[in-house]
mmCIF file of C-alpha atoms in Angstrom:
data_model
loop_
_atom_site.group_PDB
_atom_site.id
_atom_site.type_symbol
_atom_site.label_atom_id
_atom_site.label_comp_id
_atom_site.label_asym_id
_atom_site.label_seq_id
_atom_site.Cartn_x
_atom_site.Cartn_y
_atom_site.Cartn_z
ATOM 1 C CA UNK A 597 13.487 -25.455 24.426
ATOM 2 C CA UNK A 598 11.869 -28.564 25.813
ATOM 3 C CA UNK A 599 9.956 -30.767 23.787
ATOM 4 C CA UNK A 600 8.409 -34.225 24.172
ATOM 5 C CA UNK A 601 7.044 -36.458 21.095
ATOM 6 C CA UNK A 602 4.478 -39.069 20.906
ATOM 7 C CA UNK A 603 4.409 -40.650 17.381
ATOM 8 C CA UNK A 604 1.813 -43.116 17.895
ATOM 9 C CA UNK A 605 -1.723 -41.187 17.553
ATOM 10 C CA UNK A 606 -3.423 -44.339 18.179
ATOM 11 C CA UNK A 607 -2.748 -48.003 19.280
ATOM 12 C CA UNK A 608 -4.390 -51.246 19.485
ATOM 13 C CA UNK A 609 -3.871 -54.246 21.634
ATOM 14 C CA UNK A 610 -5.329 -57.402 22.564
ATOM 15 C CA UNK A 611 -6.840 -57.679 26.142
ATOM 16 C CA UNK A 612 -4.176 -59.482 28.441
ATOM 17 C CA UNK A 613 -1.315 -58.832 25.974
ATOM 18 C CA UNK A 614 1.599 -56.313 26.725
ATOM 19 C CA UNK A 615 1.703 -53.007 24.826
ATOM 20 C CA UNK A 616 4.489 -50.203 24.401
ATOM 21 C CA UNK A 617 3.762 -46.365 24.081
ATOM 22 C CA UNK A 618 6.667 -44.363 22.639
ATOM 23 C CA UNK A 619 7.877 -41.262 24.044
ATOM 24 C CA UNK A 620 10.954 -39.321 22.931
ATOM 25 C CA UNK A 621 11.987 -35.797 24.502
ATOM 26 C CA UNK A 622 14.341 -33.180 23.971
ATOM 27 C CA UNK A 623 15.969 -30.901 26.637
ATOM 28 C CA UNK A 624 19.123 -29.511 27.436
ATOM 29 C CA UNK A 625 18.583 -29.563 31.294
ATOM 30 C CA UNK A 626 20.554 -32.168 33.099
ATOM 31 C CA UNK A 627 17.942 -32.576 35.664
ATOM 32 C CA UNK A 628 14.809 -33.218 34.570
ATOM 33 C CA UNK A 629 11.856 -35.564 35.152
ATOM 34 C CA UNK A 630 9.316 -37.828 33.042
ATOM 35 C CA UNK A 631 5.920 -38.562 33.862
ATOM 36 C CA UNK A 632 3.072 -40.609 32.234
ATOM 37 C CA UNK A 633 -0.659 -39.845 32.656
ATOM 38 C CA UNK A 634 -3.732 -41.649 31.658
ATOM 39 C CA UNK A 635 -6.504 -39.634 30.586
ATOM 40 C CA UNK A 636 -9.904 -41.502 30.279
ATOM 41 C CA UNK A 637 -12.829 -39.900 28.132
ATOM 42 C CA UNK A 638 -13.916 -38.445 31.456
ATOM 43 C CA UNK A 639 -11.120 -36.079 31.314
ATOM 44 C CA UNK A 640 -9.355 -36.569 34.377
ATOM 45 C CA UNK A 641 -5.501 -36.688 34.423
ATOM 46 C CA UNK A 642 -4.470 -39.944 36.036
ATOM 47 C CA UNK A 643 -0.832 -39.943 37.156
ATOM 48 C CA UNK A 644 0.785 -43.364 36.246
ATOM 49 C CA UNK A 645 4.619 -43.497 36.771
ATOM 50 C CA UNK A 646 7.606 -41.373 37.294
ATOM 51 C CA UNK A 647 11.187 -41.407 36.013
ATOM 52 C CA UNK A 648 13.824 -39.176 37.290
ATOM 53 C CA UNK A 649 17.063 -38.078 34.633
ATOM 54 C CA UNK A 650 19.488 -39.397 37.453
ATOM 55 C CA UNK A 651 17.601 -42.646 38.301
ATOM 56 C CA UNK A 652 19.561 -45.556 37.319
ATOM 57 C CA UNK A 653 16.797 -48.029 37.325
ATOM 58 C CA UNK A 654 13.805 -47.975 35.387
ATOM 59 C CA UNK A 655 10.851 -47.161 37.074
ATOM 60 C CA UNK A 656 7.890 -49.680 37.672
ATOM 61 C CA UNK A 657 4.387 -49.132 39.294
ATOM 62 C CA UNK A 658 2.074 -52.307 39.145
ATOM 63 C CA UNK A 659 1.442 -53.174 35.665
ATOM 64 C CA UNK A 660 3.319 -49.913 34.306
ATOM 65 C CA UNK A 661 6.849 -49.856 33.842
ATOM 66 C CA UNK A 662 9.067 -47.288 31.956
ATOM 67 C CA UNK A 663 11.508 -48.160 29.412
ATOM 68 C CA UNK A 664 14.361 -45.395 30.083
ATOM 69 C CA UNK A 665 17.038 -45.058 27.773
ATOM 70 C CA UNK A 666 18.656 -41.594 28.453
ATOM 71 C CA UNK A 667 20.981 -41.509 25.521
ATOM 72 C CA UNK A 668 18.369 -42.153 23.037
ATOM 73 C CA UNK A 669 16.232 -39.567 24.915
ATOM 74 C CA UNK A 670 13.392 -41.986 25.003
ATOM 75 C CA UNK A 671 10.916 -42.888 28.053
ATOM 76 C CA UNK A 672 8.521 -45.543 26.712
ATOM 77 C CA UNK A 673 5.610 -46.704 28.603
ATOM 78 C CA UNK A 674 4.956 -50.646 28.952
ATOM 79 C CA UNK A 675 1.627 -51.745 29.963
ATOM 80 C CA UNK A 676 1.709 -55.470 30.907
ATOM 81 C CA UNK A 677 -1.484 -57.745 30.791
ATOM 82 C CA UNK A 678 -3.761 -55.053 29.219
ATOM 83 C CA UNK A 679 -7.073 -54.612 30.660
ATOM 84 C CA UNK A 680 -10.501 -53.059 28.895
ATOM 85 C CA UNK A 681 -10.217 -50.154 31.059
ATOM 86 C CA UNK A 682 -6.604 -49.335 29.865
ATOM 87 C CA UNK A 683 -8.434 -47.756 27.012
ATOM 88 C CA UNK A 684 -7.828 -44.156 27.301
ATOM 89 C CA UNK A 685 -5.283 -41.440 25.736
ATOM 90 C CA UNK A 686 -1.755 -41.681 27.439
ATOM 91 C CA UNK A 687 0.279 -38.544 27.808
ATOM 92 C CA UNK A 688 3.864 -38.426 28.207
ATOM 93 C CA UNK A 689 4.957 -34.908 30.126
ATOM 94 C CA UNK A 690 8.350 -33.481 31.075
ATOM 95 C CA UNK A 691 9.403 -31.186 33.861
ATOM 96 C CA UNK A 692 13.022 -29.468 33.579
ATOM 97 C CA UNK A 693 15.077 -28.275 36.373
ATOM 98 C CA UNK A 694 14.666 -24.705 35.137
ATOM 99 C CA UNK A 695 10.844 -24.972 34.327
ATOM 100 C CA UNK A 696 9.141 -21.915 36.189
ATOM 101 C CA UNK A 697 7.273 -22.892 39.033
ATOM 102 C CA UNK A 698 7.419 -26.874 37.660
ATOM 103 C CA UNK A 699 5.298 -26.793 34.884
ATOM 104 C CA UNK A 700 4.712 -29.759 32.858
ATOM 105 C CA UNK A 701 5.363 -29.816 28.969
ATOM 106 C CA UNK A 702 3.065 -32.690 27.311
ATOM 107 C CA UNK A 703 3.767 -34.850 24.335
ATOM 108 C CA UNK A 704 0.506 -35.343 21.933
ATOM 109 C CA UNK A 705 -0.868 -37.993 23.045
ATOM 110 C CA UNK A 706 -1.563 -41.856 22.082
ATOM 111 C CA UNK A 707 -5.011 -43.112 22.263
ATOM 112 C CA UNK A 708 -4.845 -46.651 23.305
ATOM 113 C CA UNK A 709 -7.770 -49.237 22.385
ATOM 114 C CA UNK A 710 -7.733 -52.497 24.448
ATOM 115 C CA UNK A 711 -9.883 -55.195 22.355
ATOM 116 C CA UNK A 712 -11.718 -58.147 24.105
ATOM 117 C CA UNK B 299 -2.691 -37.849 47.491
ATOM 118 C CA UNK B 300 -3.565 -34.543 47.420
ATOM 119 C CA UNK B 301 -6.921 -33.176 45.805
ATOM 120 C CA UNK B 302 -7.543 -30.505 43.423
ATOM 121 C CA UNK B 303 -11.086 -29.702 42.600
ATOM 122 C CA UNK B 304 -12.104 -27.687 39.576
ATOM 123 C CA UNK B 305 -15.806 -26.062 38.972
ATOM 124 C CA UNK B 306 -17.925 -26.321 37.313
ATOM 125 C CA UNK B 307 -17.411 -29.884 35.302
ATOM 126 C CA UNK B 308 -19.611 -28.630 32.250
ATOM 127 C CA UNK B 309 -20.951 -25.366 31.044
ATOM 128 C CA UNK B 310 -22.891 -24.065 28.254
ATOM 129 C CA UNK B 311 -22.857 -20.262 28.069
ATOM 130 C CA UNK B 312 -24.101 -17.913 25.258
ATOM 131 C CA UNK B 313 -21.652 -15.915 22.814
ATOM 132 C CA UNK B 314 -20.691 -12.486 24.414
ATOM 133 C CA UNK B 315 -21.257 -13.907 28.056
ATOM 134 C CA UNK B 316 -18.399 -14.225 30.526
ATOM 135 C CA UNK B 317 -17.703 -17.558 31.954
ATOM 136 C CA UNK B 318 -15.632 -18.145 35.453
ATOM 137 C CA UNK B 319 -13.924 -21.742 36.416
ATOM 138 C CA UNK B 320 -12.749 -22.388 39.889
ATOM 139 C CA UNK B 321 -9.739 -24.547 40.561
ATOM 140 C CA UNK B 322 -9.215 -25.226 44.393
ATOM 141 C CA UNK B 323 -6.402 -27.044 46.204
ATOM 142 C CA UNK B 324 -8.482 -28.635 48.993
ATOM 143 C CA UNK B 325 -5.681 -30.185 51.273
ATOM 144 C CA UNK B 326 -2.698 -28.263 50.379
ATOM 145 C CA UNK B 327 -1.873 -24.344 49.764
ATOM 146 C CA UNK B 328 -0.680 -24.014 46.140
ATOM 147 C CA UNK B 329 1.467 -20.537 45.350
ATOM 148 C CA UNK B 330 1.573 -21.736 41.757
ATOM 149 C CA UNK B 331 -1.295 -23.364 39.886
ATOM 150 C CA UNK B 332 -1.358 -24.157 35.954
ATOM 151 C CA UNK B 333 -4.218 -23.786 33.426
ATOM 152 C CA UNK B 334 -4.411 -25.904 30.340
ATOM 153 C CA UNK B 335 -6.555 -26.111 27.347
ATOM 154 C CA UNK B 336 -7.290 -29.326 25.494
ATOM 155 C CA UNK B 337 -9.034 -29.872 22.134
ATOM 156 C CA UNK B 338 -10.785 -33.035 21.775
ATOM 157 C CA UNK B 339 -7.944 -35.963 21.554
ATOM 158 C CA UNK B 340 -5.255 -33.590 21.303
ATOM 159 C CA UNK B 341 -2.514 -32.308 23.714
ATOM 160 C CA UNK B 342 -2.747 -30.305 26.930
ATOM 161 C CA UNK B 343 -1.763 -26.626 26.035
ATOM 162 C CA UNK B 344 -0.255 -24.596 28.842
ATOM 163 C CA UNK B 345 -2.238 -21.458 28.652
ATOM 164 C CA UNK B 346 -0.709 -19.679 31.619
ATOM 165 C CA UNK B 347 1.018 -19.923 35.336
ATOM 166 C CA UNK B 348 -1.089 -18.713 37.905
ATOM 167 C CA UNK B 349 1.017 -17.253 40.813
ATOM 168 C CA UNK B 350 -0.842 -16.216 44.055
ATOM 169 C CA UNK B 351 -0.479 -12.661 45.075
ATOM 170 C CA UNK B 352 0.765 -11.444 41.551
ATOM 171 C CA UNK B 353 0.174 -11.483 38.083
ATOM 172 C CA UNK B 354 -0.474 -14.585 35.960
ATOM 173 C CA UNK B 355 2.288 -15.464 33.547
ATOM 174 C CA UNK B 356 0.850 -16.241 30.076
ATOM 175 C CA UNK B 357 2.145 -18.570 27.321
ATOM 176 C CA UNK B 358 3.032 -17.060 24.073
ATOM 177 C CA UNK B 359 -0.271 -16.613 21.981
ATOM 178 C CA UNK B 360 -2.729 -16.485 24.677
ATOM 179 C CA UNK B 361 -4.955 -13.318 25.199
ATOM 180 C CA UNK B 362 -4.498 -12.162 28.442
ATOM 181 C CA UNK B 363 -7.498 -9.943 28.211
ATOM 182 C CA UNK B 364 -9.622 -12.635 27.049
ATOM 183 C CA UNK B 365 -8.547 -15.272 29.761
ATOM 184 C CA UNK B 366 -8.509 -13.501 32.902
ATOM 185 C CA UNK B 367 -6.408 -15.441 35.874
ATOM 186 C CA UNK B 368 -6.742 -14.484 39.467
ATOM 187 C CA UNK B 369 -4.939 -16.437 42.185
ATOM 188 C CA UNK B 370 -6.550 -14.547 45.016
ATOM 189 C CA UNK B 371 -5.550 -17.057 48.001
ATOM 190 C CA UNK B 372 -3.113 -20.149 48.447
ATOM 191 C CA UNK B 373 -6.018 -22.674 47.685
ATOM 192 C CA UNK B 374 -8.002 -20.835 44.857
ATOM 193 C CA UNK B 375 -7.227 -19.840 41.236
ATOM 194 C CA UNK B 376 -9.844 -18.559 38.783
ATOM 195 C CA UNK B 377 -10.044 -18.419 35.008
ATOM 196 C CA UNK B 378 -12.599 -16.073 33.668
ATOM 197 C CA UNK B 379 -13.382 -16.476 29.673
ATOM 198 C CA UNK B 380 -14.573 -12.949 28.886
ATOM 199 C CA UNK B 381 -16.800 -12.298 25.818
ATOM 200 C CA UNK B 382 -16.748 -15.888 25.026
ATOM 201 C CA UNK B 383 -17.087 -16.980 21.434
ATOM 202 C CA UNK B 384 -17.937 -20.456 19.960
ATOM 203 C CA UNK B 385 -14.168 -21.038 19.242
ATOM 204 C CA UNK B 386 -13.397 -20.682 22.938
ATOM 205 C CA UNK B 387 -15.313 -24.007 23.240
ATOM 206 C CA UNK B 388 -12.809 -26.613 24.828
ATOM 207 C CA UNK B 389 -11.707 -28.710 27.730
ATOM 208 C CA UNK B 390 -9.983 -26.519 30.402
ATOM 209 C CA UNK B 391 -7.639 -28.242 32.931
ATOM 210 C CA UNK B 392 -6.003 -26.822 36.025
ATOM 211 C CA UNK B 393 -3.100 -28.337 37.902
ATOM 212 C CA UNK B 394 -1.230 -27.432 41.192
ATOM 213 C CA UNK B 395 1.833 -29.024 42.917
ATOM 214 C CA UNK B 396 1.940 -29.639 46.742
ATOM 215 C CA UNK B 397 4.920 -27.524 47.759
ATOM 216 C CA UNK B 398 5.116 -29.638 50.753
ATOM 217 C CA UNK B 399 6.728 -32.318 48.821
ATOM 218 C CA UNK B 400 9.284 -30.085 47.635
ATOM 219 C CA UNK B 401 10.204 -28.266 44.276
ATOM 220 C CA UNK B 402 12.103 -30.803 42.692
ATOM 221 C CA UNK B 403 11.404 -32.133 39.266
ATOM 222 C CA UNK B 404 10.168 -35.228 40.586
ATOM 223 C CA UNK B 405 7.108 -33.833 42.387
ATOM 224 C CA UNK B 406 3.662 -34.842 41.109
ATOM 225 C CA UNK B 407 1.125 -32.331 39.449
ATOM 226 C CA UNK B 408 -2.268 -32.797 40.825
ATOM 227 C CA UNK B 409 -5.170 -32.106 38.179
ATOM 228 C CA UNK B 410 -8.475 -31.025 38.422
ATOM 229 C CA UNK B 411 -11.203 -32.721 36.868
ATOM 230 C CA UNK B 412 -11.522 -30.288 33.948
ATOM 231 C CA UNK B 413 -14.294 -28.181 32.842
ATOM 232 C CA UNK B 414 -15.852 -28.687 29.397
ATOM 233 C CA UNK B 415 -16.833 -25.249 28.508
ATOM 234 C CA UNK B 416 -19.589 -25.103 25.310
ATOM 235 C CA UNK B 417 -20.271 -21.472 23.923
ATOM 236 C CA UNK B 418 -23.621 -21.420 21.787
#
């Protein structure tokens, strides 16, 4: 069975500072993908960043980077230079090689609040 | 990027009535779509996998007679909440993957805007 765990229900960060959102996962698949999504209060799911299990380098997308530690089964999201607009729910998700049709399994989410 | 449109964005209905939610892939054909349910500040829970031309695959604990899923075409999947009760009030969101980008683990899932259902 596959599982995603986000242990931080809520996080606060000062504007312009960096913040790390934790994500650990469990899977028996050798090939899998890890995703981070942002969900503002409007409800839409915004794709942020992707990391493949065979990618040797950590993924980066603008202010977002993924700290991938395969042996520890962790895929933490780092947001640099936080902005007020970063306040939202953040979800870590995984897709395994054998997932039917490519469904995503989501973690519990972390609510990030950026303080001015 | 690919676009998935979900309608309506908000709906209020009376107990006992049925509500239909539509999920459309606007610029690609989706043989598979996924329906999720989300409670406030909680995770997205997969309800079912919608397969074009065949029956949906429901996750354990999801009542298939309660949540009817139809995937009549390669661009449209519908979720019908039948005989709605207040406990069915929730945020429902669909997603689809563009098969043109491949079937690997790295293909992005595109989400609809979600539907906020309130049953009174």
